[in-house]
Coordinates of C-alpha atoms in Angstrom, one line a residue:
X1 CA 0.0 0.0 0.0
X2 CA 2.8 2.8 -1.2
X3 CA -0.4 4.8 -2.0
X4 CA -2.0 7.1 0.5
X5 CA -4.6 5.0 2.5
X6 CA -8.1 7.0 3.8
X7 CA -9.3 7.1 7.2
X8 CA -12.0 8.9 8.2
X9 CA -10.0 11.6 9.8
X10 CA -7.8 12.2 6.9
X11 CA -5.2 10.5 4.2
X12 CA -2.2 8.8 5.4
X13 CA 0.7 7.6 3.9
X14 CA 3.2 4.4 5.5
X15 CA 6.7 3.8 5.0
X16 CA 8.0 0.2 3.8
X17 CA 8.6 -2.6 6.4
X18 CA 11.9 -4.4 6.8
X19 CA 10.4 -6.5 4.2
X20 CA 9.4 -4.4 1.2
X21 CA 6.6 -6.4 0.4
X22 CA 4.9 -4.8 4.1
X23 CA 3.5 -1.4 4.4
X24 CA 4.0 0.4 8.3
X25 CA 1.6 2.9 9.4
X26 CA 3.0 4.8 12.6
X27 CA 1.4 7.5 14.8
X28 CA -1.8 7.7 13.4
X29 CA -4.4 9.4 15.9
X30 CA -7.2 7.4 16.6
X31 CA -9.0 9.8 19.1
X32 CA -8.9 13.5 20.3
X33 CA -5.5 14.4 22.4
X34 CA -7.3 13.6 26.1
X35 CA -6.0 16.7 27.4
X36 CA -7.5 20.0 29.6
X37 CA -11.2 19.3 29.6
X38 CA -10.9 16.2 28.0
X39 CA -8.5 14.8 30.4
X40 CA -10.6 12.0 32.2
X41 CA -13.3 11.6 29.6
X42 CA -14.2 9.1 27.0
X43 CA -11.9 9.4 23.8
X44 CA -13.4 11.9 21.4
X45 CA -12.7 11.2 17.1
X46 CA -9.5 12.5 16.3
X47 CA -9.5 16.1 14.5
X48 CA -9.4 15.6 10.9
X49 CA -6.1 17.0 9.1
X50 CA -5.8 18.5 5.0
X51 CA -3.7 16.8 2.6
X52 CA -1.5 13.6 3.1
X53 CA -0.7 13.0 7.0
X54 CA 3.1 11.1 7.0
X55 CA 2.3 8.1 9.4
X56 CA 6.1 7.6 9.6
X57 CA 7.0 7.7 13.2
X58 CA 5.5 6.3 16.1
X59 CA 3.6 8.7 18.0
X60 CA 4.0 9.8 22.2
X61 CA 3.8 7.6 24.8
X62 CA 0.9 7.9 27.3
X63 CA 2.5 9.6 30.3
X64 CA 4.2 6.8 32.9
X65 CA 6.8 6.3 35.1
X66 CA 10.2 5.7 33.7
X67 CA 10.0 1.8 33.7
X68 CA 12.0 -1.2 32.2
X69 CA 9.1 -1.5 29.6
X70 CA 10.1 1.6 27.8
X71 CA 13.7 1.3 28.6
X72 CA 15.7 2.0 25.6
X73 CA 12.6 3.2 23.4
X74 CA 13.4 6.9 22.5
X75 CA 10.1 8.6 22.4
X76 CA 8.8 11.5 24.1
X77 CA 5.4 11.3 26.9
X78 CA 2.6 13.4 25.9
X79 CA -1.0 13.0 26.9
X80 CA -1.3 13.3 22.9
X81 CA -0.5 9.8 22.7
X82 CA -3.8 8.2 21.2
X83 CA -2.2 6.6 18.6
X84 CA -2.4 3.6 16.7
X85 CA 0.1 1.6 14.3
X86 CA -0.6 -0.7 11.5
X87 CA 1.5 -3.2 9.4
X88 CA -0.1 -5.0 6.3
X89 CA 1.0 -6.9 3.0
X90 CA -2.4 -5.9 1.6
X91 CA -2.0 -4.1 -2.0
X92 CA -5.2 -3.5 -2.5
X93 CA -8.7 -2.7 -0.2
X94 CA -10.4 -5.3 -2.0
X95 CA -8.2 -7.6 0.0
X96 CA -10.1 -8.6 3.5
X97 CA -7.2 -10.2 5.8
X98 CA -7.8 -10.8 9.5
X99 CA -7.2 -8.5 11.6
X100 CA -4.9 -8.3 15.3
X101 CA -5.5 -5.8 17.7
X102 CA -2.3 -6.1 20.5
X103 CA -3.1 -4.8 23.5
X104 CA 0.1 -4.4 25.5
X105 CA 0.9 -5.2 29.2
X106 CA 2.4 -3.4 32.4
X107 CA -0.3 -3.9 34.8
X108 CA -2.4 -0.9 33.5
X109 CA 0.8 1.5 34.7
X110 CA 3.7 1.1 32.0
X111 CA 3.6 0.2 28.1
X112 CA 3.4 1.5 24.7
X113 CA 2.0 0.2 21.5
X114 CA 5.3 1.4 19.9
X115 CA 7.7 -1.2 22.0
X116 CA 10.0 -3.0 19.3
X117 CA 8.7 -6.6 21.1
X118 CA 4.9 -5.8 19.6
X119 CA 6.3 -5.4 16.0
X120 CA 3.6 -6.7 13.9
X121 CA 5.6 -7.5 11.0
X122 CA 6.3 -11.2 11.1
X123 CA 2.8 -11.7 11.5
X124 CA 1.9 -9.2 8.7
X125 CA 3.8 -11.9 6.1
X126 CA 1.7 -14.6 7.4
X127 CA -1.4 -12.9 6.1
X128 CA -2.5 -10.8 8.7
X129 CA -3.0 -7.2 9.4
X130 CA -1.6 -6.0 12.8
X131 CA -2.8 -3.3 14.9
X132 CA -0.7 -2.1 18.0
X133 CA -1.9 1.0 20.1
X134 CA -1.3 3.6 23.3
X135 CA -4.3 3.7 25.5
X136 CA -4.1 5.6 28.9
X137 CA -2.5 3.9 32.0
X138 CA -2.4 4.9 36.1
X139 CA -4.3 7.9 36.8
X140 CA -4.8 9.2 33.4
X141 CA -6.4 6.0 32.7
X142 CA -8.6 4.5 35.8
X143 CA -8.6 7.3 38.4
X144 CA -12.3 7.6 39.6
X145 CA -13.7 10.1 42.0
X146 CA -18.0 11.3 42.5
X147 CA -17.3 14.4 40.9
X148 CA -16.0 11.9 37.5
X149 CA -18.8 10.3 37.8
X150 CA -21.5 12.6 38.2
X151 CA -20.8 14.4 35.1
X152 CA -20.3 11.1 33.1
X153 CA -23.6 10.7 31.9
X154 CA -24.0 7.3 32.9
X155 CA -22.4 8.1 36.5
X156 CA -19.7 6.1 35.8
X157 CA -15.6 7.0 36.1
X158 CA -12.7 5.2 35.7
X159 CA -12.0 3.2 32.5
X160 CA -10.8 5.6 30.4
X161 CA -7.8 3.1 29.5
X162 CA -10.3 0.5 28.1
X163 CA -12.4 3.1 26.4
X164 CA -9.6 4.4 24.6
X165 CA -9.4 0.3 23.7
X166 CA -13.2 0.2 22.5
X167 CA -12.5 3.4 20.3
X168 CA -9.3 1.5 18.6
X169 CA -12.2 -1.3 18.0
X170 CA -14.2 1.4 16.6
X171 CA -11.5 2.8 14.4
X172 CA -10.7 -0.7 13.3
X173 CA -14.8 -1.6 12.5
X174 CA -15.0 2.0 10.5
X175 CA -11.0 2.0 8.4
X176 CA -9.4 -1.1 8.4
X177 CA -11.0 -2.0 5.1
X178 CA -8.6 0.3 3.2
X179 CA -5.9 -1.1 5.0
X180 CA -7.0 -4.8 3.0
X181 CA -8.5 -6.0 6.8
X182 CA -11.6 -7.4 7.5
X183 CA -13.6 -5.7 10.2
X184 CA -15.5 -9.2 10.3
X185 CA -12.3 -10.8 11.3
X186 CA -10.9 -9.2 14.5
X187 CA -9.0 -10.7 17.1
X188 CA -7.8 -8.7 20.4
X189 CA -4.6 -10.4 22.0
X190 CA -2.6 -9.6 24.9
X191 CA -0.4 -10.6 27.9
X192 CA -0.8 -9.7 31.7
X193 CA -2.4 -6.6 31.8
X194 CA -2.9 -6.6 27.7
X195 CA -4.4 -9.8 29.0
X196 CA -6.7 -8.4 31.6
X197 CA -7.6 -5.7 29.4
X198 CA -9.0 -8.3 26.5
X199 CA -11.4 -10.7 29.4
X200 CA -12.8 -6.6 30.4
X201 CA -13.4 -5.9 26.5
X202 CA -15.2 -10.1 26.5
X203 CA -17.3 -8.8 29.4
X204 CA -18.3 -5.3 27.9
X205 CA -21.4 -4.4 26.4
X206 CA -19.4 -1.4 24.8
X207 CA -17.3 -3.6 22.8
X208 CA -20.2 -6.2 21.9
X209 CA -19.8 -6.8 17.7
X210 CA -16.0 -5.1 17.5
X211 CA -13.9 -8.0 18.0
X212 CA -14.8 -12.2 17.3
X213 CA -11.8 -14.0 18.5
X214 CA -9.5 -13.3 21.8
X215 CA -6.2 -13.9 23.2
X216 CA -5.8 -13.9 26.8
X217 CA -1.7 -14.5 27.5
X218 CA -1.5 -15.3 31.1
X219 CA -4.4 -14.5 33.3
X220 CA -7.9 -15.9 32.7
X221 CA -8.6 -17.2 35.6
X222 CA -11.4 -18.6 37.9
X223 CA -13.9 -16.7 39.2
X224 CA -13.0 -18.1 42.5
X225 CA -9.2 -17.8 42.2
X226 CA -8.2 -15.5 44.8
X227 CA -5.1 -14.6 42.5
X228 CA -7.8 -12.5 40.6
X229 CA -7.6 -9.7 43.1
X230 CA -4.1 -8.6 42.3
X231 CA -3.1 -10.0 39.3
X232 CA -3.8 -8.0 35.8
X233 CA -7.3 -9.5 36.2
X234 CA -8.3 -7.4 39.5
X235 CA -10.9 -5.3 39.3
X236 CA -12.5 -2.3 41.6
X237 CA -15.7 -1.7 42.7
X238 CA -17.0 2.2 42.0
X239 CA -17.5 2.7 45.6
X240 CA -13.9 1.7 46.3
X241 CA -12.5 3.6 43.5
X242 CA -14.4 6.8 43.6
X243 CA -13.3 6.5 47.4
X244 CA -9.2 5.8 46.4
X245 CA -9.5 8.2 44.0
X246 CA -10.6 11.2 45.9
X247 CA -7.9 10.7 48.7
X248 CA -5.8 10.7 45.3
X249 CA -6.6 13.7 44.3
X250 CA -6.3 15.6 47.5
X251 CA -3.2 14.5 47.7
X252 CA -2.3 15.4 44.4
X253 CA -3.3 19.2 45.2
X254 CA -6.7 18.9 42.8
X255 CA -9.6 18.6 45.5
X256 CA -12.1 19.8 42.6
X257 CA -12.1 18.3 38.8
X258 CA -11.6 21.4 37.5
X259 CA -8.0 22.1 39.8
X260 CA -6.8 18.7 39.0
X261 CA -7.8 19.0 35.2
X262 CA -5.2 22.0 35.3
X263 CA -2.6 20.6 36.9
X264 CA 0.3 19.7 34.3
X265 CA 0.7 15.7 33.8
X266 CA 4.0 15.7 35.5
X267 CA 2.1 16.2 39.1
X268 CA 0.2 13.3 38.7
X269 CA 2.3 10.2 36.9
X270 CA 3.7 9.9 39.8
X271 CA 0.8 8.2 41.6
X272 CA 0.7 5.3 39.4
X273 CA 2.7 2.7 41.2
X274 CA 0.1 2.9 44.1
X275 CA -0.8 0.2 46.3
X276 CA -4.1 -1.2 47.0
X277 CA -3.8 -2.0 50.1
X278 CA -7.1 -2.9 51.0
X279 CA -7.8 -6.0 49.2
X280 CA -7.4 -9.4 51.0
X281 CA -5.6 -11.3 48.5
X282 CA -4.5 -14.5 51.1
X283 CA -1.2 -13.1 50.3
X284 CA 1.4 -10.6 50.6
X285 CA 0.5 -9.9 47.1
X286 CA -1.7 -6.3 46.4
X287 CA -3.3 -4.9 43.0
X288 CA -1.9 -1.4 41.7
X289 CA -4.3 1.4 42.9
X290 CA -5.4 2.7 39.1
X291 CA -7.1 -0.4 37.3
X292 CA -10.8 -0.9 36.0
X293 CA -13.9 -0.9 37.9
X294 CA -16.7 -2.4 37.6
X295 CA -18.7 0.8 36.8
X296 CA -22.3 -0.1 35.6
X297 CA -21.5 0.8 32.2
X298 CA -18.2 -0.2 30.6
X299 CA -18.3 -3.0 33.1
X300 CA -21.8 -4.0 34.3
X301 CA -20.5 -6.9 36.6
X302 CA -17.6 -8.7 37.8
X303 CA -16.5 -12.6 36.1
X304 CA -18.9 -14.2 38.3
X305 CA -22.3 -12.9 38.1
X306 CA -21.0 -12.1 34.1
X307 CA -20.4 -16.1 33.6
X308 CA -23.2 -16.9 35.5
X309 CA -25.6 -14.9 33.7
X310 CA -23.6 -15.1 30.4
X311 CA -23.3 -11.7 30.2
X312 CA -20.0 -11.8 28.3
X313 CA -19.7 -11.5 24.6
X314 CA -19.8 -14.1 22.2
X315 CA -16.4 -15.0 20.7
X316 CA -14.0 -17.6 20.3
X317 CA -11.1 -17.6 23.0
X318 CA -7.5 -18.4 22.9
X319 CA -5.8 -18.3 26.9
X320 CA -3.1 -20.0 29.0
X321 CA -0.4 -19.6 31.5
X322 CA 3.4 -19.4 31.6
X323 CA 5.4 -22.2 33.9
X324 CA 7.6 -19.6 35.7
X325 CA 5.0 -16.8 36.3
X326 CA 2.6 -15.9 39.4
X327 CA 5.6 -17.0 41.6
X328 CA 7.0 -19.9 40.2
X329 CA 10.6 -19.5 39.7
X330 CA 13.2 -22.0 38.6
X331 CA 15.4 -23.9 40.7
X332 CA 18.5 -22.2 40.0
X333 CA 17.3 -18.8 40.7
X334 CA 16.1 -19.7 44.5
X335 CA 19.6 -18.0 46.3
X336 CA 19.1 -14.9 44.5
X337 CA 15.2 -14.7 45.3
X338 CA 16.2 -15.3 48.8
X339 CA 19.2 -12.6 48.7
X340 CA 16.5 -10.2 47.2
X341 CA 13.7 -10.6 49.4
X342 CA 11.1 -8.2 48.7
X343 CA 13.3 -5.4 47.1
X344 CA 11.7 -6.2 43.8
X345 CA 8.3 -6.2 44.7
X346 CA 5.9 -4.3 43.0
X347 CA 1.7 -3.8 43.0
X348 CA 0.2 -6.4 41.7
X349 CA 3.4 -8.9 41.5
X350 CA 3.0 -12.2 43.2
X351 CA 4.8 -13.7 46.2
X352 CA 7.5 -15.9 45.5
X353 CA 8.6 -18.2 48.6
X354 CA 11.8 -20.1 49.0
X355 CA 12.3 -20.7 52.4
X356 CA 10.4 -23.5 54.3
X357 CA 9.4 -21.2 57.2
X358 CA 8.2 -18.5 54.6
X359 CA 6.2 -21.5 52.8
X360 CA 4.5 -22.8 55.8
X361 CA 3.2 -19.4 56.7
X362 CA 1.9 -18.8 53.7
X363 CA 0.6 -22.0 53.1
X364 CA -1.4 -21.3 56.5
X365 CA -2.4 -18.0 55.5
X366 CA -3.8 -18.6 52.0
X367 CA -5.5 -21.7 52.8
X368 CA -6.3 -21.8 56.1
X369 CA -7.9 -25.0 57.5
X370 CA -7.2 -26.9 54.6
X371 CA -3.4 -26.1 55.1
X372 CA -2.5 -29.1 56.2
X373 CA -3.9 -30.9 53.5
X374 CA -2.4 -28.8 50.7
X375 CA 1.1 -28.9 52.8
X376 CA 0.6 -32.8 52.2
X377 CA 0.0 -32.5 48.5
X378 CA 3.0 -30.1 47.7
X379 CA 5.4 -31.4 51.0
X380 CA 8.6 -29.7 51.5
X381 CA 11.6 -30.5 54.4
X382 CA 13.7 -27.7 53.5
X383 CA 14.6 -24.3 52.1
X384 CA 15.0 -26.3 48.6
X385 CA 12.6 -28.1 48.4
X386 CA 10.2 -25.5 49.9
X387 CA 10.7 -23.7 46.8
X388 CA 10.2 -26.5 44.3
X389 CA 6.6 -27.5 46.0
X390 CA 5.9 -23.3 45.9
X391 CA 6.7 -23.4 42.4
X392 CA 4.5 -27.1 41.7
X393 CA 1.5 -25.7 43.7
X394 CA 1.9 -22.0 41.6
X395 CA 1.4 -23.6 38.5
X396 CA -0.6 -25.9 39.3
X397 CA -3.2 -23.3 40.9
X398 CA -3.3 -21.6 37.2
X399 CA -3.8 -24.5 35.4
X400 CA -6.6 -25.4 37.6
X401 CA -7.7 -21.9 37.8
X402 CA -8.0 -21.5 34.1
X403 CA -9.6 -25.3 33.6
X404 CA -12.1 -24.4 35.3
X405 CA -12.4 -20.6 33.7
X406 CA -13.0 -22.2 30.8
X407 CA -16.3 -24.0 32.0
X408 CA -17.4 -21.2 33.4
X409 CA -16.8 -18.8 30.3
X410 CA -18.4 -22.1 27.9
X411 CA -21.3 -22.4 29.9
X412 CA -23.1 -19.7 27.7
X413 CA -20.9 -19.1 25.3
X414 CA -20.9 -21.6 22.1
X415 CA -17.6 -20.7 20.2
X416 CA -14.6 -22.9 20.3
X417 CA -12.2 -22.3 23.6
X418 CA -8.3 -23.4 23.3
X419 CA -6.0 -23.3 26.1
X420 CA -2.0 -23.7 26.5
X421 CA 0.6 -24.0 29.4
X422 CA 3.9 -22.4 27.5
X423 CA 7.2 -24.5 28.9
X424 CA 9.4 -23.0 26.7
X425 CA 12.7 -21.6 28.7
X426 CA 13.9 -18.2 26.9
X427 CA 17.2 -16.3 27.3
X428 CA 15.0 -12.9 25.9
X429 CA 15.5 -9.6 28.1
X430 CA 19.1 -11.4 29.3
X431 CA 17.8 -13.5 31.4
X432 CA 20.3 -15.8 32.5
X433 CA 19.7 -18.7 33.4
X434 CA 16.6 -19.5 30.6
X435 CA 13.2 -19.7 32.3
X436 CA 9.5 -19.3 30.6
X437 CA 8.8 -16.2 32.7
X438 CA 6.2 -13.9 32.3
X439 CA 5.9 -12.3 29.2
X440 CA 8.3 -14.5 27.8
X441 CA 6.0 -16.6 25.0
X442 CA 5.3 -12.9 23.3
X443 CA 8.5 -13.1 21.4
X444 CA 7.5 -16.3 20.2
X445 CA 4.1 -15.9 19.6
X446 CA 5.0 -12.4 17.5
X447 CA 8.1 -14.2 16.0
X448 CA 10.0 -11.1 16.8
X449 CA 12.9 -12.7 18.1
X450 CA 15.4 -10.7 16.3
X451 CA 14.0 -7.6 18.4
X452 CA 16.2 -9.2 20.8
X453 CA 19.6 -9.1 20.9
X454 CA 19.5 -12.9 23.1
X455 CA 21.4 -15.6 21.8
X456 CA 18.8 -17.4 20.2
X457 CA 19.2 -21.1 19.0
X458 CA 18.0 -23.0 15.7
X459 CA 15.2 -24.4 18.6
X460 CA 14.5 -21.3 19.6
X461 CA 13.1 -20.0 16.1
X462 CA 11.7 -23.1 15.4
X463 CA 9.3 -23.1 18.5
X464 CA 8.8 -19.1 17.3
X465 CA 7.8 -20.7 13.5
X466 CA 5.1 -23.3 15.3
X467 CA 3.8 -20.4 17.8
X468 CA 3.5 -17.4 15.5
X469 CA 1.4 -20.0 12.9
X470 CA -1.0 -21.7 15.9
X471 CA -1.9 -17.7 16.8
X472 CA -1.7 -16.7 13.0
X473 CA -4.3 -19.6 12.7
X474 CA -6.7 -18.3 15.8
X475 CA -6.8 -15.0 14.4
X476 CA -7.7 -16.3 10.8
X477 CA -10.1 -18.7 11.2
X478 CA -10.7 -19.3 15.0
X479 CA -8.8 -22.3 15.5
X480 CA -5.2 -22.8 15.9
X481 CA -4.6 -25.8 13.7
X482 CA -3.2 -25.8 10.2
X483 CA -0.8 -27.7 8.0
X484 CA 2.2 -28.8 9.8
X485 CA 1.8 -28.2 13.1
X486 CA 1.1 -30.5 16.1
X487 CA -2.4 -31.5 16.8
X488 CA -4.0 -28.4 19.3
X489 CA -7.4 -30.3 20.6
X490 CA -10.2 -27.7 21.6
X491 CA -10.8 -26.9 25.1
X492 CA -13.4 -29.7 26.9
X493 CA -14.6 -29.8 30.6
X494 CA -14.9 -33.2 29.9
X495 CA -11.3 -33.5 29.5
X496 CA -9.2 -32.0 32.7
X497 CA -5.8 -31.2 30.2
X498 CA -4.3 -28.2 28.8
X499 CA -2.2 -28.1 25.6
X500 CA 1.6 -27.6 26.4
X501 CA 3.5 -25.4 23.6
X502 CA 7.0 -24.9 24.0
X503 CA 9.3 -28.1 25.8
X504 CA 6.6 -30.1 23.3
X505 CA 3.8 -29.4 21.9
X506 CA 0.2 -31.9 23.4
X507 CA -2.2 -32.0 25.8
X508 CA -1.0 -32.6 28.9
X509 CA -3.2 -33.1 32.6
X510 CA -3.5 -30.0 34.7
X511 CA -2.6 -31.3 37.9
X512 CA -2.6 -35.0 39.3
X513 CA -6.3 -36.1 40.2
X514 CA -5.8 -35.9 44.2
X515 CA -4.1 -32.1 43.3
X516 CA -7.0 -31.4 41.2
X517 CA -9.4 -32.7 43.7
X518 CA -8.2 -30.1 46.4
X519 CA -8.1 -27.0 44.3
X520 CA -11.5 -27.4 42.8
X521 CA -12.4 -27.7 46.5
X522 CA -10.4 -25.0 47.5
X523 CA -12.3 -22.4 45.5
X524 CA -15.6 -23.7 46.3
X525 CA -14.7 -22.3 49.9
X526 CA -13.2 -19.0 48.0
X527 CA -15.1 -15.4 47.6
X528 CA -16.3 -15.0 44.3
X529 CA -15.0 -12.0 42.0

């Protein structure tokens, strides 16, 4: 597409990809600049432009702490930072390829749409069209307060970071055509908070009809999971937020709307690593303050009464877990975890325990009067082996978790579920020694490993060629399967396994029966969220 491409705000003209054969749209505005009055609101349309636009360079990122997501990406913060970015092989608008929309993590705090790991080219030559995006994050994106709320309309505040995500759906629905996408084949994917964000958009009204296929990478869990309530998955009620939120801005110096809409964004970025401390999690573990509520509108209710009622939307659905994530380390890394104690630590990162008296306590804490029983299941003699039952019960527990998400979520819903456990041990981000961490399968799953400067193996890219085809699959037709790859068996609640992808690729049990047995019981006795 060398020629200029219309949207409805205006012409815009791409650059070639690293591969000539690819056109890359950069910076394009998909919504008013959120700034002064608009600041807190839903995303307005973009103001339209004369002539040819240059889409060329990525735009702003959304206004954030300085973080190790953005590390190394030179671009400046602006709260002009609605942007989107789009990368096709399409010559022609006739053409209708499926469409990805990558919704990137950081626990609703840190991220842009314009990190080198989302490049959308690899998946661009396999037929699709990729669409990467900034939406708002911390305050700018999920404070709430009564004042927010009365004037919304719907009296409802706080998800300005997702509705920024349902007008990207919307831009997609109304443009991609010219781009040679099919707004009748839309897929929303992302990991941890990207994650989170995509089971909100399954449970919103707002997005009903924009997207037909999703990708949850790490987090779709249970309903009765307590790691719900401060993973990327946690949710706030309004009350609670509009209650957070006007401490928040107090503090900040804005006791009124209109002194903290004039405050310059500088005063307030600061406030997004806040802790939630008022969540019982049956851990250490707490969710970031700023992150969505369930608001009556953009949310009508949280994953149980959504499930139960099947509320969510109706769309095909692609999730799974990573084997050293939620607090599952490897072995070789137990010294330094215990050297580090909680120096790392950060809202909405999970405990990791590697000594036995640290395990015991939290194995009495978490699960109370069926401690003794779970201590049983996942025993442990020393500091060692302490950490290798942690680490057995951790993924376990998400396994489980998401099993049994997936009846819930199937109950009412009748398009094909797949889920995955990804084993695959990466050296990306320098990690040394190699471990499937979180975050780690997006390389893979993008085939972007040369955005890396790891030593990667011949295994390494092949695993990349096998993952980037099963998601280039999903995204085209709804299921991952396709010529030359291993056998990826829908999701069944008949059938207690999930599909391992990484260290082999085949279904594989979620937990041993009597393991199984006490987790399913273990939620029963669990709040619902």
């Amino acid at each position: 597409m060398r020629h200029p491409v219309e949207t409805e705000a205006g012409l815009v003209e791409g650059i070639p990809g690293r591969d000539h054969a690819l056109t890359v749209f950069r910076g394009i505005p998909y919504a008013a600049p959120p700034v002064r009055e608009l600041r807190w609101r839903p995303p307005q349309p973009p103001p339209t432009w004369p002539g040819v636009r240059a889409a060329r360079t990525f735009g702003p990122m959304c206004p954030q702490a300085p973080n190790s997501e953005i590390a190394g990406i030179d671009l400046p913060m602006s709260e002009d930072c609605l942007n989107l970015n789009v990368w096709t092989g399409a010559t022609s608008t006739e053409e209708r390829r499926p469409v990805l929309v990558w919704i990137y993590g950081g626990g609703f705090r840190v991220g842009t749409g314009a990190s080198p790991r989302y490049d959308g080219e690899a998946l661009a030559r396999r037929g699709l069209v990729v669409v990467t995006f900034n939406y708002r994050l911390g305050a700018f994106g999920f404070l709430a307060t009564p004042e927010l709320s009365a004037e919304s309309g719907h009296h409802a505040s706080g998800n300005y970071g997702l509705l920024d995500c349902v007008a990207v759906l919307r831009w997609v629905r109304d443009n991609i055509t010219n781009f040679g996408g099919d707004p009748g084949r839309v897929t929303i994917a992302g990991q941890s908070a990207g994650a989170g964000a995509v089971n909100f958009l399954a449970m919103s009204p707002l997005a009903q009809g924009l997207f037909h296929r999703a990708v949850a990478q790490s987090h779709a869990r249970h309903a009765r999971d307590p790691e719900l309530r401060y993973l990327a998955t946690s949710y706030r009620t309004l009350p609670d937020a509009e209650s957070a939120g006007a401490r928040y801005a107090e503090e900040r110096g804005g006791p009124s709307l209109a002194l903290l809409r004039s405050l310059p964004w500088q005063k307030l970025v600061d406030g997004d690593a806040a802790v939630d401390s008022m969540v019982e999690t049956g851990s250490s573990a707490k969710p970031p303050l700023f992150r969505p509520v369930v608001d009556g509108w953009v949310l009508p209710a949280g994953y149980d009464e959504t499930y139960a009622k099947g509320l969510q939307n109706n769309v095909g659905y692609l999730a799974g877990n990573n084997r050293d994530e939620s607090g599952a380390v490897p072995e070789s890394t137990f010294a330094a975890y215990r050297t580090a104690g909680e120096k790392a630590w950060r809202p909405g990162m999970p405990p990791v325990h590697v000594t036995l008296d640290d395990y015991t306590a939290a194995a009495h804490r978490k699960f109370g009067e069926m401690a003794d029983e779970f201590l049983r299941l996942y025993p442990a003699a020393d500091d060692d082996a302490a950490g290798r039952a942690h680490s057995a019960a951790v993924r376990d527990n998400a396994r489980v978790s998401t099993f049994l998400w997936g009846t819930d979520w199937a109950r009412h819903a009748d398009r094909p579920v797949h889920t995955y456990f990804w084993t695959h041990r990466s050296p990306a981000g320098g990690q040394n020694p190699r471990r499937a961490s979180h975050s780690s399968e997006i390389d893979f799953v993008l085939d972007n490993l040369d955005q890396d400067d790891a030593e990667w193996t011949a295994e390494d890219r092949a695993v990349a060629a096998t993952m980037s085809g099963y998601w280039a699959n999903f995204v085209a037709t709804g299921d991952p399967n396709g010529p030359g790859l291993p056998n990826w068996p829908p999701y069944s609640p008949d059938s207690a396994t999930v599909m391992q992808v990484g260290e082999g690729f085949g279904p594989v049990p979620v937990a041993e029966p009597a393991r199984l047995d006490f987790w399913k019981r273990f939620f029963r006795t669990q709040q619902a969220w």
